[in-house]
């Protein structure tokens, strides 16, 4: 579980996050949604500790980030997996080396054991015949799978994904969404996903936090999002005709 | 004010580079790779330039000192002095600011834009040590490159003079051996080492802290080349004033 208390982040004069509070539960896919520029990435980077929050606090399973010394923070890092928007694979390493990297850096396990663990992760994300390829030689969808495998090899308690299906075709996007959800449930991970994709919201939105201009405008589940009258949310959700239809169906169903 | 901020950030970067060290097993592989890229990868161009510029320096000296009253050993002597004192350490370093420097800036800059540095950071890697230390370590071998440049420069000068009939073997060699001061070599290598550190760290700074997208990587490399050259020229005049006067 991760609890966010009144998170504020400013860059010099401009306030990007204006006081956000919410809770992300364990074993669930928690979604941060909102338009481009609404502050999703900055939010995620604050939670990860890549940006120092200007004010507010982040509590990881009862331990507040503020109260942690540098050592504890370093240890926390090893409980965190992250999938970046562009996958952020190390382009000087093969797929297998990428996935093995965190274990090589932070454990004393020998090469064989690390390779075993990597192969378990590789199988888990259905990567076939890619071990010895370079990142530049594989497709966007495969890169995402490699990034997910690298993120889970250390058995993280927390998994963060920044727009995990941006740049993917709709079918691959759904496969990746489902993969992340399955892994989240299987290993009881607290997963936080940034997205602006309404398909992801429908598929895996177990908890949704809607951001606009650095403020939380609404939160709820993917069922509830079709019932809310919140203006900011409806503007975002019903920008496409398809979702207007879905809303009608939902309302009919519930009558 | 902005310059001061940059200098402060640069100093902090160096400090963090020598902070928490990466596992030796991982680090040694990175160092070997940087030696391959930065040092061995520069051997060809440095040899080529040194040999031919050495030749031109010797010919120019010979042509401009053809007064029969001047001693015959002058060409060898002047060639040796200019190559050891300035051409090899300083001139070659400016060229390296272009070659090695922009390579460092663009590779770190690319890692920054594609969030690879963030990915390392999230894992808890000391990215300064992991990315910058191997470059510094590799460039401690830079004096070795410069020695080769000195040797080939002088050899090029010798061949040019002999084959062009500007000087005799005996005169040239006499010039080379004349008034040899060990301290000049020491001076040249102090400079070389200092330039090596500038070559490793200034381009790293420009790459590591770069902002923006792919297009900015190219801009950052250019800026990095300019500042590295400026720093080398300034360091050169300071060291020369301190050590030789
Ligand atoms: N490092 C930074 N410095 C200054 N402003 C930033 C920085 N990163 C993001 N911002 C600003 O914060 C806002 C939110 O950006 P971001 O979190 O990337 O949006 P999203 O991920 O929702 O598309 C944008 O207006 C952006 O310009
Ligand atoms: Mg974003």
XYZ file of C-alpha atoms and ligand atoms in Angstrom:
528
model
C 0.000 0.000 0.000
C 1.180 3.501 -0.771
C -0.391 6.531 0.825
C 0.079 9.985 -0.672
C -0.486 12.944 1.638
C -0.948 16.389 0.163
C 1.851 16.049 -2.378
C 3.110 19.336 -3.777
C 5.809 19.767 -6.397
C 7.075 23.049 -7.784
C 9.756 23.753 -10.345
C 11.141 27.162 -9.435
C 8.071 29.427 -9.742
C 5.560 27.025 -11.277
C 3.573 24.647 -9.137
C 2.980 21.449 -11.102
C 1.375 19.304 -8.388
C -0.926 21.295 -6.161
C -1.609 19.041 -3.190
C -2.616 15.496 -4.082
C -3.766 12.884 -1.552
C -4.785 9.323 -2.293
C -4.163 5.677 -1.455
C -2.873 2.923 -3.748
C -3.794 -0.555 -2.630
C -1.789 -3.738 -2.730
C -2.583 -6.319 -5.427
C -4.484 -3.748 -7.448
C -3.781 -1.838 -10.629
C -4.096 1.819 -9.642
C -4.389 4.222 -12.560
C -3.457 7.871 -12.765
C -5.287 9.361 -15.696
C -5.457 12.811 -17.216
C -4.535 14.783 -20.312
C -0.964 15.250 -21.468
C 0.650 17.841 -19.261
C -1.668 17.255 -16.305
C 1.271 16.183 -14.144
C 1.135 12.375 -14.271
C 4.826 11.829 -14.928
C 5.890 14.408 -12.361
C 3.578 12.733 -9.840
C 5.078 9.319 -10.505
C 8.641 10.626 -10.327
C 7.902 12.254 -6.962
C 6.522 9.004 -5.587
C 9.576 7.167 -6.891
C 11.918 9.685 -5.340
C 13.386 10.771 -8.699
C 12.035 14.236 -7.870
C 12.167 15.586 -4.341
C 8.629 16.604 -3.350
C 8.320 20.272 -2.416
C 5.843 19.408 0.335
C 3.666 16.558 1.526
C 4.592 12.981 2.240
C 4.547 9.519 0.702
C 4.065 6.515 2.945
C 5.206 3.075 1.781
C 3.508 0.424 3.925
C 3.583 2.522 7.088
C 7.060 3.994 6.546
C 7.086 7.584 5.481
C 9.586 8.595 2.823
C 10.374 11.732 4.811
C 11.425 9.751 7.864
C 13.764 7.471 5.904
C 17.516 7.961 6.056
C 19.566 7.502 2.894
C 20.242 3.823 3.637
C 16.565 2.976 4.067
C 15.769 4.874 0.903
C 18.388 2.905 -0.988
C 16.851 -0.324 0.312
C 13.379 0.872 -0.683
C 14.668 1.327 -4.234
C 15.210 -2.407 -4.442
C 11.530 -2.997 -3.665
C 10.535 -0.757 -6.565
C 10.177 -1.750 -10.201
C 9.611 0.834 -12.889
C 8.533 0.603 -16.521
C 9.351 3.842 -18.343
C 7.354 5.388 -21.146
C 9.937 4.592 -23.810
C 10.965 1.381 -22.029
C 14.404 2.879 -21.182
C 16.270 -0.311 -21.977
C 20.062 -0.028 -21.764
C 20.971 0.015 -25.420
C 24.491 -1.265 -24.938
C 23.185 -4.518 -23.438
C 21.318 -7.511 -24.840
C 17.754 -8.251 -23.740
C 18.969 -10.866 -21.286
C 21.664 -8.591 -19.848
C 19.077 -5.849 -19.381
C 16.876 -8.153 -17.362
C 19.774 -9.571 -15.342
C 21.174 -6.125 -14.594
C 19.398 -5.308 -11.291
C 20.355 -8.671 -9.821
C 23.956 -8.333 -10.977
C 24.166 -4.920 -9.364
C 22.470 -5.636 -6.078
C 22.786 -9.304 -5.187
C 25.667 -11.675 -4.662
C 23.940 -14.433 -6.601
C 26.152 -16.222 -9.118
C 25.735 -15.971 -12.870
C 23.750 -19.235 -13.214
C 21.261 -18.308 -10.529
C 20.765 -14.855 -12.022
C 20.269 -16.336 -15.479
C 17.680 -18.748 -14.044
C 15.756 -15.927 -12.430
C 15.967 -13.879 -15.609
C 14.584 -16.772 -17.604
C 11.681 -17.141 -15.199
C 10.874 -13.461 -15.716
C 11.360 -13.808 -19.479
C 8.891 -16.692 -19.585
C 6.463 -14.817 -17.394
C 6.248 -11.949 -19.866
C 6.148 -14.295 -22.886
C 9.330 -13.121 -24.526
C 10.272 -15.676 -27.107
C 13.659 -15.985 -28.812
C 14.857 -12.577 -27.789
C 17.505 -13.262 -25.124
C 20.481 -12.378 -27.262
C 18.965 -9.583 -29.306
C 19.820 -5.931 -28.761
C 16.998 -3.529 -27.808
C 17.252 -1.842 -31.212
C 16.410 -5.150 -32.885
C 13.048 -5.798 -31.219
C 9.564 -4.307 -31.593
C 7.954 -1.768 -29.278
C 5.722 -4.389 -27.705
C 8.689 -6.642 -27.017
C 10.620 -3.748 -25.517
C 7.745 -3.223 -23.080
C 7.892 -6.898 -22.148
C 11.632 -6.656 -21.533
C 11.092 -3.549 -19.421
C 8.441 -5.378 -17.372
C 10.704 -8.408 -16.924
C 13.530 -6.132 -15.770
C 11.146 -4.385 -13.379
C 9.951 -7.600 -11.723
C 13.177 -9.593 -11.515
C 13.905 -8.375 -7.984
C 10.366 -9.306 -6.830
C 9.322 -5.735 -6.160
C 6.595 -4.730 -3.723
C 5.784 -1.681 -5.820
C 5.534 -1.420 -9.579
C 5.258 1.872 -11.470
C 4.460 2.189 -15.153
C 4.517 5.446 -17.091
C 2.165 5.131 -20.071
C 3.041 1.460 -20.581
C 1.044 1.145 -23.786
C 1.867 4.408 -25.517
C 3.058 3.817 -29.040
C 1.660 0.275 -29.179
C -1.071 -1.004 -31.466
C -4.418 -1.495 -29.665
C -4.132 -5.267 -29.446
C -0.592 -5.273 -28.063
C -1.605 -2.466 -25.710
C -4.334 -4.610 -24.196
C -1.993 -7.595 -23.905
C 0.515 -5.460 -22.032
C -2.217 -4.026 -19.779
C -3.452 -7.511 -18.959
C 0.067 -8.765 -18.335
C 0.677 -5.988 -15.835
C -2.624 -6.729 -14.102
C -1.917 -10.464 -13.878
C 1.530 -9.888 -12.454
C 0.107 -7.399 -9.968
C -2.387 -9.943 -8.666
C -0.032 -12.927 -8.775
C 2.724 -11.286 -6.730
C 0.454 -8.988 -4.701
C 2.269 -5.884 -5.920
C 1.081 -2.322 -5.383
C 0.990 -1.124 -8.968
C 0.577 2.467 -10.140
C 0.082 3.131 -13.832
C 0.002 6.460 -15.686
C -2.180 6.504 -18.731
C -4.378 8.664 -20.917
C -5.821 5.643 -22.689
C -9.524 5.008 -22.051
C -9.105 1.385 -23.141
C -6.738 0.814 -20.215
C -9.214 2.532 -17.935
C -11.913 0.076 -19.014
C -9.636 -2.983 -18.911
C -7.661 -2.589 -15.721
C -8.944 0.487 -13.892
C -9.430 -1.066 -10.469
C -8.750 2.300 -8.944
C -8.572 5.494 -10.925
C -7.239 8.877 -9.876
C -8.104 11.654 -12.307
C -5.632 14.543 -12.488
C -6.205 17.923 -14.045
C -3.699 20.758 -13.845
C -1.907 19.117 -10.954
C -5.038 18.556 -8.889
C -6.973 15.388 -8.152
C -10.423 16.033 -9.623
C -11.974 12.676 -9.005
C -11.240 9.104 -7.929
C -13.113 5.820 -8.208
C -13.304 2.591 -10.219
C -13.804 1.959 -13.925
C -17.492 1.235 -13.289
C -17.999 4.428 -11.375
C -16.267 6.600 -13.948
C -19.219 6.142 -16.335
C -21.694 7.295 -13.720
C -20.007 10.391 -12.402
C -21.229 13.851 -13.289
C -17.876 15.464 -12.543
C -17.420 17.858 -15.426
C -13.651 17.497 -15.820
C -13.949 13.721 -15.906
C -16.814 13.610 -18.376
C -14.980 16.009 -20.678
C -11.983 13.695 -20.670
C -13.901 10.430 -20.948
C -16.440 11.468 -23.557
C -14.067 13.177 -25.927
C -14.719 10.114 -28.108
C -18.162 9.108 -29.365
C -17.589 5.489 -28.481
C -17.525 6.153 -24.787
C -20.732 8.171 -24.976
C -22.383 5.005 -26.309
C -20.829 2.948 -23.558
C -22.254 5.353 -21.019
C -25.733 4.925 -22.467
C -25.405 1.148 -22.268
C -24.186 1.347 -18.673
C -27.095 3.543 -17.669
C -29.587 1.239 -19.415
C -28.035 -1.760 -17.661
C -28.348 -0.233 -14.239
C -32.002 0.750 -14.771
C 25.277 33.936 -11.709
C 24.361 31.132 -14.092
C 28.039 30.308 -14.585
C 28.438 29.964 -10.824
C 25.497 27.559 -10.664
C 27.084 25.470 -13.400
C 30.435 25.404 -11.639
C 28.747 24.417 -8.377
C 26.805 21.642 -10.056
C 29.982 20.459 -11.815
C 31.881 20.252 -8.536
C 29.008 18.343 -6.916
C 28.978 15.979 -9.873
C 32.671 15.161 -9.379
C 32.102 14.681 -5.671
C 29.241 12.243 -6.285
C 31.290 10.429 -8.914
C 33.660 9.434 -6.141
C 30.791 8.722 -3.724
C 29.184 5.304 -3.428
C 31.143 2.963 -5.708
C 29.646 0.492 -8.133
C 30.422 -3.188 -7.569
C 33.936 -3.906 -8.849
C 32.748 -6.828 -11.005
C 30.479 -4.495 -12.913
C 32.775 -1.477 -12.851
C 35.802 -3.212 -14.348
C 33.823 -4.206 -17.426
C 32.658 -0.622 -17.853
C 36.223 0.674 -17.551
C 37.497 -1.774 -20.161
C 34.744 -0.708 -22.524
C 35.576 2.974 -22.070
C 39.284 2.295 -22.657
C 38.303 0.632 -25.888
C 36.011 3.470 -26.979
C 37.925 6.491 -25.747
C 41.597 5.492 -25.845
C 42.059 2.709 -28.388
C 39.376 4.226 -30.578
C 41.399 7.434 -30.832
C 44.737 5.813 -31.640
C 44.243 5.937 -35.402
C 43.263 9.565 -35.763
C 45.906 10.730 -33.287
C 48.653 8.811 -35.091
C 47.576 10.132 -38.440
C 47.383 13.759 -37.382
C 50.585 13.678 -35.348
C 52.682 12.144 -38.086
C 51.641 14.613 -40.742
C 51.505 17.731 -38.614
C 54.926 16.791 -37.228
C 56.184 16.717 -40.802
C 54.684 20.093 -41.622
C 56.052 21.689 -38.434
C 59.566 20.527 -39.341
C 59.317 21.712 -42.954
C 57.933 25.112 -41.914
C 60.749 25.543 -39.409
C 63.336 24.568 -42.007
C 61.958 26.923 -44.654
C 61.809 29.854 -42.260
C 65.298 29.332 -40.856
C 67.308 28.746 -44.008
C 69.760 31.527 -43.196
C 73.234 29.836 -43.392
C 74.288 31.606 -40.197
C 71.765 29.586 -38.199
C 73.002 26.223 -36.949
C 71.847 23.043 -38.772
C 70.518 21.414 -35.640
C 67.883 24.145 -35.223
C 65.199 22.316 -37.202
C 65.367 19.179 -35.064
C 65.478 21.217 -31.890
C 62.499 23.427 -32.784
C 60.441 20.477 -33.988
C 61.065 18.599 -30.750
C 60.201 21.587 -28.574
C 57.014 22.569 -30.342
C 55.712 19.011 -30.521
C 56.480 18.047 -26.938
C 55.494 21.315 -25.336
C 52.411 22.354 -27.271
C 51.393 20.345 -30.281
C 50.960 16.937 -28.669
C 49.482 17.928 -25.312
C 47.384 20.946 -26.268
C 46.566 20.755 -29.954
C 45.731 17.046 -29.832
C 43.573 17.640 -26.744
C 41.489 20.192 -28.617
C 40.956 17.612 -31.332
C 40.017 15.091 -28.660
C 37.512 17.562 -27.228
C 35.781 17.174 -30.560
C 36.146 13.435 -30.890
C 36.047 11.970 -27.370
C 34.135 14.918 -25.914
C 31.196 14.849 -28.265
C 31.085 11.062 -28.024
C 30.773 11.295 -24.239
C 28.183 14.073 -24.347
C 26.022 12.436 -26.968
C 26.077 9.007 -25.356
C 25.175 10.375 -21.908
C 22.684 12.814 -23.443
C 20.958 9.991 -25.270
C 20.761 7.997 -22.061
C 19.236 11.044 -20.365
C 16.563 11.659 -23.019
C 15.590 8.016 -23.257
C 15.269 7.869 -19.448
C 18.025 5.257 -19.130
C 19.661 7.398 -16.452
C 16.333 7.583 -14.594
C 16.033 3.813 -14.884
C 19.436 3.365 -13.229
C 18.555 5.921 -10.599
C 15.284 4.150 -9.716
C 17.189 0.930 -9.157
C 19.373 2.732 -6.652
C 22.538 2.906 -8.775
C 24.891 5.823 -8.091
C 24.608 6.990 -11.692
C 27.484 9.449 -11.350
C 29.893 6.730 -10.367
C 28.444 4.165 -12.758
C 28.517 6.451 -15.795
C 31.279 8.977 -15.211
C 33.923 7.199 -13.155
C 34.768 4.652 -15.914
C 35.404 7.545 -18.305
C 37.738 9.233 -15.843
C 39.509 5.926 -15.197
C 39.913 5.264 -18.931
C 41.300 8.733 -19.563
C 44.060 8.254 -16.987
C 45.607 6.347 -19.915
C 45.448 9.481 -22.043
C 49.126 10.363 -21.427
C 49.916 7.121 -23.214
C 48.133 8.436 -26.308
C 49.988 11.705 -26.079
C 53.361 9.897 -25.835
C 52.531 8.165 -29.077
C 51.580 11.500 -30.569
C 54.934 12.987 -29.502
C 56.929 10.095 -30.890
C 55.080 10.002 -34.199
C 55.137 13.788 -34.522
C 58.904 13.890 -34.156
C 59.318 10.901 -36.436
C 57.126 12.574 -39.050
C 59.244 15.709 -38.777
C 62.417 13.694 -39.179
C 61.196 11.850 -42.252
C 59.913 15.044 -43.859
C 63.221 16.830 -43.325
C 65.402 14.001 -44.520
C 63.310 13.096 -47.527
C 62.824 16.725 -48.512
C 66.533 17.486 -48.078
C 65.927 20.189 -45.450
C 68.276 18.707 -42.907
C 70.736 15.878 -42.520
C 70.254 12.907 -40.259
C 73.135 13.999 -38.052
C 71.939 17.626 -37.738
C 68.355 16.629 -36.971
C 69.361 14.103 -34.321
C 71.784 16.578 -32.780
C 68.889 19.049 -32.531
C 66.677 16.453 -30.930
C 69.251 15.753 -28.235
C 70.300 19.329 -27.659
C 69.661 20.962 -24.300
C 67.235 18.248 -23.236
C 65.363 19.220 -20.044
C 63.521 16.449 -18.208
C 61.337 19.103 -16.659
C 59.835 19.899 -20.038
C 58.580 16.332 -20.244
C 57.213 16.572 -16.711
C 55.490 19.824 -17.630
C 54.002 18.288 -20.751
C 52.615 15.333 -18.841
C 51.201 17.404 -16.002
C 49.297 19.330 -18.656
C 48.266 16.175 -20.435
C 46.874 14.649 -17.275
C 44.965 17.787 -16.415
C 43.505 17.979 -19.928
C 42.515 14.309 -19.674
C 40.453 15.072 -16.579
C 38.797 18.019 -18.325
C 38.110 15.808 -21.356
C 36.403 13.231 -19.168
C 34.375 15.509 -16.927
C 33.196 18.555 -18.889
C 31.558 16.534 -21.688
C 30.084 14.233 -19.036
C 28.541 17.242 -17.331
C 26.961 18.453 -20.563
C 25.561 15.008 -21.320
C 24.440 14.033 -17.839
C 22.536 17.229 -17.125
C 21.145 17.746 -20.567
C 17.492 18.682 -20.938
C 15.121 18.220 -23.829
C 14.791 15.728 -26.642
C 16.830 13.996 -29.313
C 17.494 17.234 -31.168
C 19.103 18.764 -28.108
C 21.679 15.968 -27.966
C 23.405 17.455 -31.010
C 23.291 20.954 -29.551
C 24.675 19.710 -26.247
C 27.614 18.059 -28.042
C 28.500 21.317 -29.750
C 28.261 23.322 -26.526
C 30.309 20.679 -24.799
C 33.059 20.921 -27.454
C 33.205 24.694 -27.099
C 33.460 24.648 -23.306
C 35.932 21.795 -23.185
C 38.232 23.600 -25.651
C 37.927 26.855 -23.735
C 38.726 25.068 -20.477
C 41.760 23.374 -22.040
C 43.111 26.661 -23.408
C 42.623 28.428 -20.077
C 44.158 25.548 -18.131
C 47.064 25.565 -20.573
C 47.896 29.201 -19.966
C 47.551 28.849 -16.206
C 49.785 25.764 -16.031
C 52.350 27.295 -18.370
C 52.510 30.456 -16.298
C 52.868 28.481 -13.092
C 55.399 25.922 -14.251
C 57.531 27.518 -16.934
C 57.915 31.129 -15.808
N 11.765 18.962 -14.917
C 10.768 19.845 -15.102
N 10.966 21.150 -14.908
C 9.973 22.055 -15.077
N 8.735 21.734 -15.443
C 8.443 20.455 -15.651
C 9.442 19.432 -15.491
N 8.879 18.232 -15.768
C 7.579 18.502 -16.080
N 7.322 19.820 -16.010
C 6.006 20.468 -16.292
O 5.030 19.822 -15.503
C 3.816 19.690 -16.227
C 3.321 18.266 -16.161
O 4.156 17.448 -16.931
P 4.055 15.863 -16.970
O 3.995 15.338 -15.591
O 5.157 15.371 -17.833
O 2.651 15.638 -17.702
P 2.010 14.269 -18.169
O 2.916 13.156 -17.807
O 0.682 14.203 -17.455
O 1.809 14.390 -19.639
C 4.087 20.183 -17.639
O 3.530 21.448 -17.772
C 5.588 20.236 -17.739
O 5.983 21.290 -18.550
Mg 3.913 11.743 -19.024
